[in-house]
mmCIF file of C-alpha atoms in Angstrom:
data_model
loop_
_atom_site.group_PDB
_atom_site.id
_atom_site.type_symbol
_atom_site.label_atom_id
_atom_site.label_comp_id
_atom_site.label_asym_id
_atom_site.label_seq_id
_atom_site.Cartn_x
_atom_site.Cartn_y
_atom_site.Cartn_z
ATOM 1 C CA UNK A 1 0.000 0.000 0.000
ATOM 2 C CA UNK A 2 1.584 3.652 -1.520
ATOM 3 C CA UNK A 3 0.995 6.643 0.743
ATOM 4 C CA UNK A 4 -1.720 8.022 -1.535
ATOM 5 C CA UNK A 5 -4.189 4.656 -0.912
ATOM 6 C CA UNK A 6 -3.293 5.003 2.954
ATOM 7 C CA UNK A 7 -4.298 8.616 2.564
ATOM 8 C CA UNK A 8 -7.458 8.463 0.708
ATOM 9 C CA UNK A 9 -8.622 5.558 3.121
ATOM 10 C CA UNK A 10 -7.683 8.163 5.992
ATOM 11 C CA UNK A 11 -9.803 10.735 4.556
ATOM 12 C CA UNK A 12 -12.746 8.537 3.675
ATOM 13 C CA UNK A 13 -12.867 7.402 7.350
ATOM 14 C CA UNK A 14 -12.401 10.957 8.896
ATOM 15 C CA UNK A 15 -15.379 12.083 6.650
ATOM 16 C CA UNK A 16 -17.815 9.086 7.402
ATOM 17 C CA UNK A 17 -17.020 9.498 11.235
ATOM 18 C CA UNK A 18 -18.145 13.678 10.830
ATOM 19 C CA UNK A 19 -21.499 12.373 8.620
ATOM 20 C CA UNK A 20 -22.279 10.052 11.126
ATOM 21 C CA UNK A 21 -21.063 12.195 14.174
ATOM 22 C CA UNK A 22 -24.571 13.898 14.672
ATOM 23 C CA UNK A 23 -27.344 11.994 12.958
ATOM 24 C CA UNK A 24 -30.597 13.870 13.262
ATOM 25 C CA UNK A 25 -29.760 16.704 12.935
ATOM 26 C CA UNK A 26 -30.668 18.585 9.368
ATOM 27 C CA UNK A 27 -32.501 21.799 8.692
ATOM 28 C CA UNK A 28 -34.486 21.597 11.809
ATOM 29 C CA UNK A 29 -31.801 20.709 13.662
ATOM 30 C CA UNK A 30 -29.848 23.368 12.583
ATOM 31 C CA UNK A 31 -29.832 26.633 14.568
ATOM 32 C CA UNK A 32 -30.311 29.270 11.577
ATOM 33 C CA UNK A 33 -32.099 26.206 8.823
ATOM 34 C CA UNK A 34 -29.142 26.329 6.958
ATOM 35 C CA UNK A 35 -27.769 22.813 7.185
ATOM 36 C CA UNK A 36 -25.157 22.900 4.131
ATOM 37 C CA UNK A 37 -23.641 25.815 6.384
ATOM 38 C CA UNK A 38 -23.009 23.518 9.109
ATOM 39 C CA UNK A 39 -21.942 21.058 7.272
ATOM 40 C CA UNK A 40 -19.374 23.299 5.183
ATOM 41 C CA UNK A 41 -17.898 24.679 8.296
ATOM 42 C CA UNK A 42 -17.386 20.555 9.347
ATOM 43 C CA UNK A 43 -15.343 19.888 6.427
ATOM 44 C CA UNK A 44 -13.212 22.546 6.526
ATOM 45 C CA UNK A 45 -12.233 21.336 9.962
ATOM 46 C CA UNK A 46 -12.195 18.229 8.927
ATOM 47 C CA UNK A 47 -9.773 19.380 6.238
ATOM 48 C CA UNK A 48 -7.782 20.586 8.588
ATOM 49 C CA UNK A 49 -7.833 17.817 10.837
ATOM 50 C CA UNK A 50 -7.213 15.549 7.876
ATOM 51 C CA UNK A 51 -3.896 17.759 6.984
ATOM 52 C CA UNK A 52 -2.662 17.630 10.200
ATOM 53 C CA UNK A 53 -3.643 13.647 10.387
ATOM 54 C CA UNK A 54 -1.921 13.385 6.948
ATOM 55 C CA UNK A 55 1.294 14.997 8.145
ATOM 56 C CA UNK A 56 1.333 12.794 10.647
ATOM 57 C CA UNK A 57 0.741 9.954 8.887
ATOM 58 C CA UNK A 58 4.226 11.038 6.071
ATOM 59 C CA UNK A 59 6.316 10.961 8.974
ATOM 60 C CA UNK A 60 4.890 7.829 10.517
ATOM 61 C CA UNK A 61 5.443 6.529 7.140
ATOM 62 C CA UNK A 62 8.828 8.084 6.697
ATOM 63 C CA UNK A 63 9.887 7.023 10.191
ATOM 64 C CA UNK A 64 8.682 3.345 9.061
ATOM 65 C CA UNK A 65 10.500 3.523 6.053
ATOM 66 C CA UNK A 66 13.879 4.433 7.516
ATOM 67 C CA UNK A 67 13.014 1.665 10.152
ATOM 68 C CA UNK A 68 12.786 -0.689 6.991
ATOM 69 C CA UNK A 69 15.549 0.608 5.176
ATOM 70 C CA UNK A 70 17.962 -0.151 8.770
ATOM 71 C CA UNK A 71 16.243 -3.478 9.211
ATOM 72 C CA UNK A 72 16.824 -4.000 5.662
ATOM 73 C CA UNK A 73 20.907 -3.422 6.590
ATOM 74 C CA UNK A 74 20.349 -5.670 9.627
ATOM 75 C CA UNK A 75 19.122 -8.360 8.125
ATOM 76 C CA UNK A 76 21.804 -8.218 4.995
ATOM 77 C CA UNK A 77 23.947 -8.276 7.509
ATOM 78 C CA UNK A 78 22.695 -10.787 9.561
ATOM 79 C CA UNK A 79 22.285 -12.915 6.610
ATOM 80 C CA UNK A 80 26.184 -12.521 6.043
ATOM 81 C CA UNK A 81 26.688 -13.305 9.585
ATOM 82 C CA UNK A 82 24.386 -16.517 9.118
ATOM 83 C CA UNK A 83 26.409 -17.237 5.985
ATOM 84 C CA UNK A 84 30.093 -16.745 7.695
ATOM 85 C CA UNK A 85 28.314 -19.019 10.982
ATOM 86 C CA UNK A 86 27.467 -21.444 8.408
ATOM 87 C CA UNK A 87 31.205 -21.286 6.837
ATOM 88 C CA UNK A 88 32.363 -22.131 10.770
ATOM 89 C CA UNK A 89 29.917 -24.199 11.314
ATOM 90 C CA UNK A 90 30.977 -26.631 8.476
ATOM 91 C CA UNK A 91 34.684 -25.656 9.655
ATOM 92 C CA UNK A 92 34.120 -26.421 13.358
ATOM 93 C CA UNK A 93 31.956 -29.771 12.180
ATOM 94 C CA UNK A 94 35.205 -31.004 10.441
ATOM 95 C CA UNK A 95 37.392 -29.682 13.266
ATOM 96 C CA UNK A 96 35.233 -31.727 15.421
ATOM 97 C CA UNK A 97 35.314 -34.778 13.193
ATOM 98 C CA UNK A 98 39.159 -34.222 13.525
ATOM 99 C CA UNK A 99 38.914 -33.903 17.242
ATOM 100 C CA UNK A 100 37.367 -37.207 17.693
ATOM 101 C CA UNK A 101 39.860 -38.643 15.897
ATOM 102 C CA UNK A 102 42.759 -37.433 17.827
ATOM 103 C CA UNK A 103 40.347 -38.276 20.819
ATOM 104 C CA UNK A 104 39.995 -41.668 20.080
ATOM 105 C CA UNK A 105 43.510 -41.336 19.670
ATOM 106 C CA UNK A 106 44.138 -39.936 23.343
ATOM 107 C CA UNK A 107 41.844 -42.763 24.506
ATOM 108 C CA UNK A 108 44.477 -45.312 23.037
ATOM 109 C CA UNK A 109 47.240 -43.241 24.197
ATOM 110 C CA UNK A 110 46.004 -43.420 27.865
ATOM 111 C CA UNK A 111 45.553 -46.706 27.810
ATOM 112 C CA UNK A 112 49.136 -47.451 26.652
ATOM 113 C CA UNK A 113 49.839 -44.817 29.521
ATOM 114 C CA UNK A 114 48.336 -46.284 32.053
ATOM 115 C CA UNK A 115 49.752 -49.727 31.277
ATOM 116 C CA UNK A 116 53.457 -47.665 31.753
ATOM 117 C CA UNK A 117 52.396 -45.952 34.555
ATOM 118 C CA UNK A 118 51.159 -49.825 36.024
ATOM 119 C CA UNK A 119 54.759 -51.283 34.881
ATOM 120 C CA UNK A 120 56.887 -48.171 36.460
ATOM 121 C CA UNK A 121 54.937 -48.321 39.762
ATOM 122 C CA UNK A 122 55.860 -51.763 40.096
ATOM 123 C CA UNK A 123 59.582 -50.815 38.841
ATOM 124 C CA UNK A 124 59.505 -47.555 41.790
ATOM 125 C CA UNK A 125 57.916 -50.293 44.313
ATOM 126 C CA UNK A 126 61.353 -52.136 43.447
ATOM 127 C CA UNK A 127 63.613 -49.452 43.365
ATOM 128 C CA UNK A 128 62.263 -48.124 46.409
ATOM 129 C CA UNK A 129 62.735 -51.637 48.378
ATOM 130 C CA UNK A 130 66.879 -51.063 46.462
ATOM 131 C CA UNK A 131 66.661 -47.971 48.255
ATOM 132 C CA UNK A 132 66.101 -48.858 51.536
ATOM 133 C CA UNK A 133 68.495 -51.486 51.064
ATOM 134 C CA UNK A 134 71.011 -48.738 50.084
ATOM 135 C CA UNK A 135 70.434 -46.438 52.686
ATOM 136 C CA UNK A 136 71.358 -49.398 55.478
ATOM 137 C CA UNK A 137 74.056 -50.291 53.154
ATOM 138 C CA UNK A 138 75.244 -46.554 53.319
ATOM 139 C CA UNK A 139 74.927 -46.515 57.039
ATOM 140 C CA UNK A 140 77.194 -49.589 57.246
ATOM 141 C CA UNK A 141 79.827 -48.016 55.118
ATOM 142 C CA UNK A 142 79.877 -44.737 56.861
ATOM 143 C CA UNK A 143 80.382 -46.794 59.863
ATOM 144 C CA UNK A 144 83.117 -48.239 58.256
ATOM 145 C CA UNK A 145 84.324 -45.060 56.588
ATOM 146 C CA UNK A 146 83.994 -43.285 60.365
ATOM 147 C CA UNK A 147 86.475 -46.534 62.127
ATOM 148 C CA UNK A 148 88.730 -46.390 58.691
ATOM 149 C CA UNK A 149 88.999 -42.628 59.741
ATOM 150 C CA UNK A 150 90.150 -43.578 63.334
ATOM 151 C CA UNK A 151 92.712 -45.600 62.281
ATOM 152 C CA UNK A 152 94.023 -43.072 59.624
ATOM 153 C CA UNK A 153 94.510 -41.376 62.989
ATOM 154 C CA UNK A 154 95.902 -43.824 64.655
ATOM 155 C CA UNK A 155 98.403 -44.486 61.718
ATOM 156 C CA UNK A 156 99.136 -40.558 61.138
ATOM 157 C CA UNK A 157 100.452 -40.509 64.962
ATOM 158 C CA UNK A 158 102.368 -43.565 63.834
ATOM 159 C CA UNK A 159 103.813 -42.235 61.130
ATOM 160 C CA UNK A 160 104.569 -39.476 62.917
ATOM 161 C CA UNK A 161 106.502 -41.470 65.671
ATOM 162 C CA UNK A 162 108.438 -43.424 62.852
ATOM 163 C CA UNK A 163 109.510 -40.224 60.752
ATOM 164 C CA UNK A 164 110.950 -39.079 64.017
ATOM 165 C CA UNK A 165 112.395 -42.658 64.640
ATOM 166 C CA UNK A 166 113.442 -42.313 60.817
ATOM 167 C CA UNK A 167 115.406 -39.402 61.433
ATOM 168 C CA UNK A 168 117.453 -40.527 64.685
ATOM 169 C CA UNK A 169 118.017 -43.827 62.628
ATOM 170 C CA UNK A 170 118.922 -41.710 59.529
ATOM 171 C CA UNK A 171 121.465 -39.504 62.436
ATOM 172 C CA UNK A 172 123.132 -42.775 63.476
ATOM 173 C CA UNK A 173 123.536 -44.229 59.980
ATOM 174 C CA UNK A 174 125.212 -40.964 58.757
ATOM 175 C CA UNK A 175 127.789 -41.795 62.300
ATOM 176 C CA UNK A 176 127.894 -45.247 61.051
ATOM 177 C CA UNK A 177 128.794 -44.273 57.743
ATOM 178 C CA UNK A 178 131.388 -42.313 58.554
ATOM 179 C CA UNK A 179 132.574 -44.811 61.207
ATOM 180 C CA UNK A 180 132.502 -47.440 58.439
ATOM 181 C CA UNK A 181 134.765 -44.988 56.217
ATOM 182 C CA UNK A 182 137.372 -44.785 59.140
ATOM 183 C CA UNK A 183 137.227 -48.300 59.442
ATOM 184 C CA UNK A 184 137.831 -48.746 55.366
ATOM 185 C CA UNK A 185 140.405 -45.993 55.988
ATOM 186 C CA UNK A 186 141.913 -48.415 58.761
ATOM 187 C CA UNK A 187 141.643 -51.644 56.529
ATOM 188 C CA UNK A 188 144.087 -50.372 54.398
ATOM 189 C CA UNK A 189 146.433 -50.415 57.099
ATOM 190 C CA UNK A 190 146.058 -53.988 58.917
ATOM 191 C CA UNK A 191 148.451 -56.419 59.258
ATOM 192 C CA UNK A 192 148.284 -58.969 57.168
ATOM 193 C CA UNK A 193 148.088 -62.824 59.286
ATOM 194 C CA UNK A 194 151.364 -63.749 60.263
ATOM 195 C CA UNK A 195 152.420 -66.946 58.441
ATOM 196 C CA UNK A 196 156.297 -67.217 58.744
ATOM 197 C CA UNK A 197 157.835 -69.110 62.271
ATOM 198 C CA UNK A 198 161.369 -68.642 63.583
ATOM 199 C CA UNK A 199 163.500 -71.638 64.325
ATOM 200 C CA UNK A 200 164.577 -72.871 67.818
ATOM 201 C CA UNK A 201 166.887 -70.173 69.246
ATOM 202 C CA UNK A 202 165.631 -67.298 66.922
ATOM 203 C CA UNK A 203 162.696 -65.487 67.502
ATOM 204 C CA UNK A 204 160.454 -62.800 65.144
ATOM 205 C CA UNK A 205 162.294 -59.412 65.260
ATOM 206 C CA UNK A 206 159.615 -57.749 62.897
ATOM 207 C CA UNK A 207 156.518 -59.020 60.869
ATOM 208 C CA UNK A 208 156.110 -57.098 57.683
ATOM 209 C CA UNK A 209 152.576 -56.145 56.412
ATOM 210 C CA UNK A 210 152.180 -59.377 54.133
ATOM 211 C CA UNK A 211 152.513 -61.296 57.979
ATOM 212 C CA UNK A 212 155.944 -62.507 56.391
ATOM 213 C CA UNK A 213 158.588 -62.569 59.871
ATOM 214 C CA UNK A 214 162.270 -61.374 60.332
ATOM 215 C CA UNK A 215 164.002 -63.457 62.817
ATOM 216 C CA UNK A 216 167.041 -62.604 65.011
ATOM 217 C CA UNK A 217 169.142 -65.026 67.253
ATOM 218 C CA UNK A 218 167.626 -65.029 70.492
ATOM 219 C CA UNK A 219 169.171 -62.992 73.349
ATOM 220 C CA UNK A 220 169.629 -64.735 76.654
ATOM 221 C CA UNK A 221 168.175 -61.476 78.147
ATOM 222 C CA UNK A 222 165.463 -61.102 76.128
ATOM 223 C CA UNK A 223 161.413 -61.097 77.501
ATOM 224 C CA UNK A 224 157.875 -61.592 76.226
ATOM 225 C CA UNK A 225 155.373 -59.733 77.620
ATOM 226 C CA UNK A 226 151.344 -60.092 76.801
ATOM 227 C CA UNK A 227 149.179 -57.172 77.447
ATOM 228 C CA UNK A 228 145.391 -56.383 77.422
ATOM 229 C CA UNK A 229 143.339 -53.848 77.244
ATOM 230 C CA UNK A 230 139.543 -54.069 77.361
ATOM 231 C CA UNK A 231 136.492 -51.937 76.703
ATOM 232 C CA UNK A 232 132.565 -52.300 77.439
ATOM 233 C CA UNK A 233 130.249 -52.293 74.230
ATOM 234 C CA UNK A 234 126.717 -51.084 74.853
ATOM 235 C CA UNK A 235 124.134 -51.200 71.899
ATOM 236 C CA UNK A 236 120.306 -49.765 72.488
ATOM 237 C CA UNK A 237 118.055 -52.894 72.960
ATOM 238 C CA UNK A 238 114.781 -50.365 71.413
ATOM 239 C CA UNK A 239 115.896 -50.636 68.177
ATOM 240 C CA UNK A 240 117.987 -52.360 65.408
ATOM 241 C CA UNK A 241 121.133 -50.524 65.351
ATOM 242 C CA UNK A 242 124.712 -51.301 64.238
ATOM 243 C CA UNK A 243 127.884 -50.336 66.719
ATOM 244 C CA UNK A 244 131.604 -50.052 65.770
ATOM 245 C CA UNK A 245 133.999 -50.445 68.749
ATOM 246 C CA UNK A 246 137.845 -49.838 68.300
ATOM 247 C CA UNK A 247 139.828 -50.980 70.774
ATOM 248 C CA UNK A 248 144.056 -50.223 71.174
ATOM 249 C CA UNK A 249 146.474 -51.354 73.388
ATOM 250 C CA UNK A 250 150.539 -50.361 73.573
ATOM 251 C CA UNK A 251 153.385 -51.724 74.553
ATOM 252 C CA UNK A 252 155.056 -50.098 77.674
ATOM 253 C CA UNK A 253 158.379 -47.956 77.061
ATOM 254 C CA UNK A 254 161.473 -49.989 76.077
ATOM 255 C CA UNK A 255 159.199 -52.853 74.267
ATOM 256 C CA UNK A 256 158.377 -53.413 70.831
ATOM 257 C CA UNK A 257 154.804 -55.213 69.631
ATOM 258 C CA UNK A 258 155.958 -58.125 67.721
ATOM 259 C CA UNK A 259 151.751 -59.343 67.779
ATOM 260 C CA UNK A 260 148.245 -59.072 69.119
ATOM 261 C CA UNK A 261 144.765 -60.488 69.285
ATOM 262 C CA UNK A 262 141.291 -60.240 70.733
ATOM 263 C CA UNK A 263 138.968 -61.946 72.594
ATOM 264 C CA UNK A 264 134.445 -60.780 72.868
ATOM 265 C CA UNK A 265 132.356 -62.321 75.664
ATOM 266 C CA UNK A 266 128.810 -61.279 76.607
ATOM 267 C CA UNK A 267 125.630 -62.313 77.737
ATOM 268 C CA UNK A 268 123.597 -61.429 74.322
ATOM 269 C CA UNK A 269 125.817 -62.517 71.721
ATOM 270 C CA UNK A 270 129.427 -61.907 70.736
ATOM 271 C CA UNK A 271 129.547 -59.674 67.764
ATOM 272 C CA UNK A 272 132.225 -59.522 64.922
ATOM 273 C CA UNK A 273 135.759 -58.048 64.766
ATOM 274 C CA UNK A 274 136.346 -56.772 61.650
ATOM 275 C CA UNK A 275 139.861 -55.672 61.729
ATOM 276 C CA UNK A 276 143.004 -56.513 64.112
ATOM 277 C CA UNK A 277 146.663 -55.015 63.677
ATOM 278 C CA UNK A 278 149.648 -52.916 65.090
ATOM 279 C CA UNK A 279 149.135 -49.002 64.312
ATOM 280 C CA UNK A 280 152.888 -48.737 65.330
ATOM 281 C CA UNK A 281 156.253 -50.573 66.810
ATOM 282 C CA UNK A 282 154.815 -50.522 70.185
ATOM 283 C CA UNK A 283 150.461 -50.158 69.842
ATOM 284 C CA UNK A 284 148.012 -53.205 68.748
ATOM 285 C CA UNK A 285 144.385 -52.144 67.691
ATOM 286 C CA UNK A 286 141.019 -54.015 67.329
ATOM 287 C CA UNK A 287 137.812 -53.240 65.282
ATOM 288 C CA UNK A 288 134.344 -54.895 66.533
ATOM 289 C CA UNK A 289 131.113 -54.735 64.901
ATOM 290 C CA UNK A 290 128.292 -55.132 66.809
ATOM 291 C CA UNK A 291 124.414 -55.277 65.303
ATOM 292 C CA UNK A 292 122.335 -56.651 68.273
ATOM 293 C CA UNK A 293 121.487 -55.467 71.283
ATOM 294 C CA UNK A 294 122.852 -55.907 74.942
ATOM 295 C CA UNK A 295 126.099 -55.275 76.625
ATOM 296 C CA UNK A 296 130.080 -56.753 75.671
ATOM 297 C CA UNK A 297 133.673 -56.851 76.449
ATOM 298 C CA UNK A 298 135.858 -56.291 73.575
ATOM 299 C CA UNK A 299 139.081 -57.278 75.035
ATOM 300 C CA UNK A 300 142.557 -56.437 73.064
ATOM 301 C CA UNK A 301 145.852 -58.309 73.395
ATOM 302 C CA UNK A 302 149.727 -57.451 72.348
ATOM 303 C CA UNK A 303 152.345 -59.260 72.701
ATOM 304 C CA UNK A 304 155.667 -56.671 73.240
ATOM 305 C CA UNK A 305 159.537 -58.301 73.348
ATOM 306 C CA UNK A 306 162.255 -56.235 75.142
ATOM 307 C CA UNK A 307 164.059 -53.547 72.936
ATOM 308 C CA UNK A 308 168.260 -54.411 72.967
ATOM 309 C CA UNK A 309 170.334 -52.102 73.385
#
């Protein structure tokens, strides 16, 4: 329906409702008889109110027609919305059917899960039984490391006490060192054994230092005389140490030392001598050796003959 149609049916219905608005009324009615004049002055209000009722009516219909024109724009629009839901509606439908895919794959992989998780709670049962095994074991080895530790104590004082013990013994090997050098120094003078004899009515007037013997005719006036000299050997019973003892004994004035010897007694053993000759005319010495412990008499002997005039 246009605006004219809506308008003409307006007008038609304000005029039958002023017709019909007084019925009776006509040239009696009328307050001067002149019932066209009435009438006349009706439709020109009528008119009027028609106008006014037409106005109204443009902008009710211009008002509805904008109204259209926006819902028109909403619902274009909403039909493109509808149309892009659709698009995501197919797109979430296959995102779905995707979905329950991987879910069905999830389901399979929790299974498989769960039948780990099963096997390694069984495995952490175990290892947890290897643990407590462990921690006793570890309690018995720190014991064990703790005792070790006291005896590393114990050994560090020992040690201790045998580097000081090392370094006396390493003092008295540097004194026995260079008491072995004087004895090496004295070796290289000994007398040799004496192997030559004198016959009857001679009698040794030197020995030379191969032990070889010069004899001279024996003097009616001449004497032998032995002498001895001894010496006490002491050796430290705490500990394994060597001793060198030398020993001399001389001739008195106006005798010469034509031989000598030695003799070691002693409760704890004897000992060695290691060297035994005349220094001189007139002195006899004696080298012990002594590598145990306890106490000894190194005893030296000469034998001295009368000097003739």
């Amino acid at each position: 329906m246009n605006k004219l149609t809506m308008v003409s049916a307006a007008l038609c219905l304000a005029m039958g409702t002023s017709v019909y608005a007084t019925p009776g009324e006509g040239e009696q009615g009328s307050s001067n008889g002149q019932p066209f004049q009435t009438i006349n002055e009706r439709i020109d209000i009528l008119e009027m109110e028609l106008g006014d009722a037409i106005a109204l009516i443009n902008n009710r219909l211009n008002l509805i027609e904008q109204e259209q024109i926006e819902q028109n724009i909403k619902i274009a629009f909403l039909e493109s919305s509808i149309a892009a839901l659709e698009v995501r509606v197919t797109t979430n439908e296959n995102d779905i059917a995707t979905l329950t895919v991987i879910q069905d794959l999830q389901g399979q992989l929790i299974d498989a899960l769960r039948t780990d998780l099963t096997a390694l709670e069984i495995r952490v049962a175990q290892n947890e039984n290897d643990i407590a095994a462990l921690v006793l074991a570890d309690a018995a080895m720190q014991a064990l490391i703790t005792a070790i530790q006291g005896e590393i104590v114990t050994i560090n004082a020992r040690i201790d006490a045998n580097d000081a013990d090392i370094a006396v013994l390493q003092q008295r090997a540097d004194a026995l060192e260079q008491q072995l050098a004087q004895v090496n120094a004295e070796l290289q003078t000994k007398q040799a054994r004496v192997t030559g004899i004198c016959a009857a009515g001679s009698s040794i007037r030197e020995i030379d230092a191969n032990g070889n013997v010069t004899c001279e005719a024996d003097d009616a006036n001449a004497t032998f005389e032995t002498y001895r000299s001894s010496g006490t050997v002491d050796v430290d019973s705490s500990i394994f140490l060597t001793k060198t003892v030398t020993n001399n004994r001389s001739c008195l004035s106006g005798y010469r030392a034509v031989g000598g010897g030695h003799s070691v007694n002693g409760s704890l053993g004897v000992g060695n001598v290691r060297a035994s000759f005349p220094t001189s005319d007139t002195n006899w010495r004696v080298i012990g050796y002594f590598d145990s412990a306890g106490s000894r008499t190194l005893t030296t002997y000469v034998v001295c003959t009368r000097i003739m005039p």
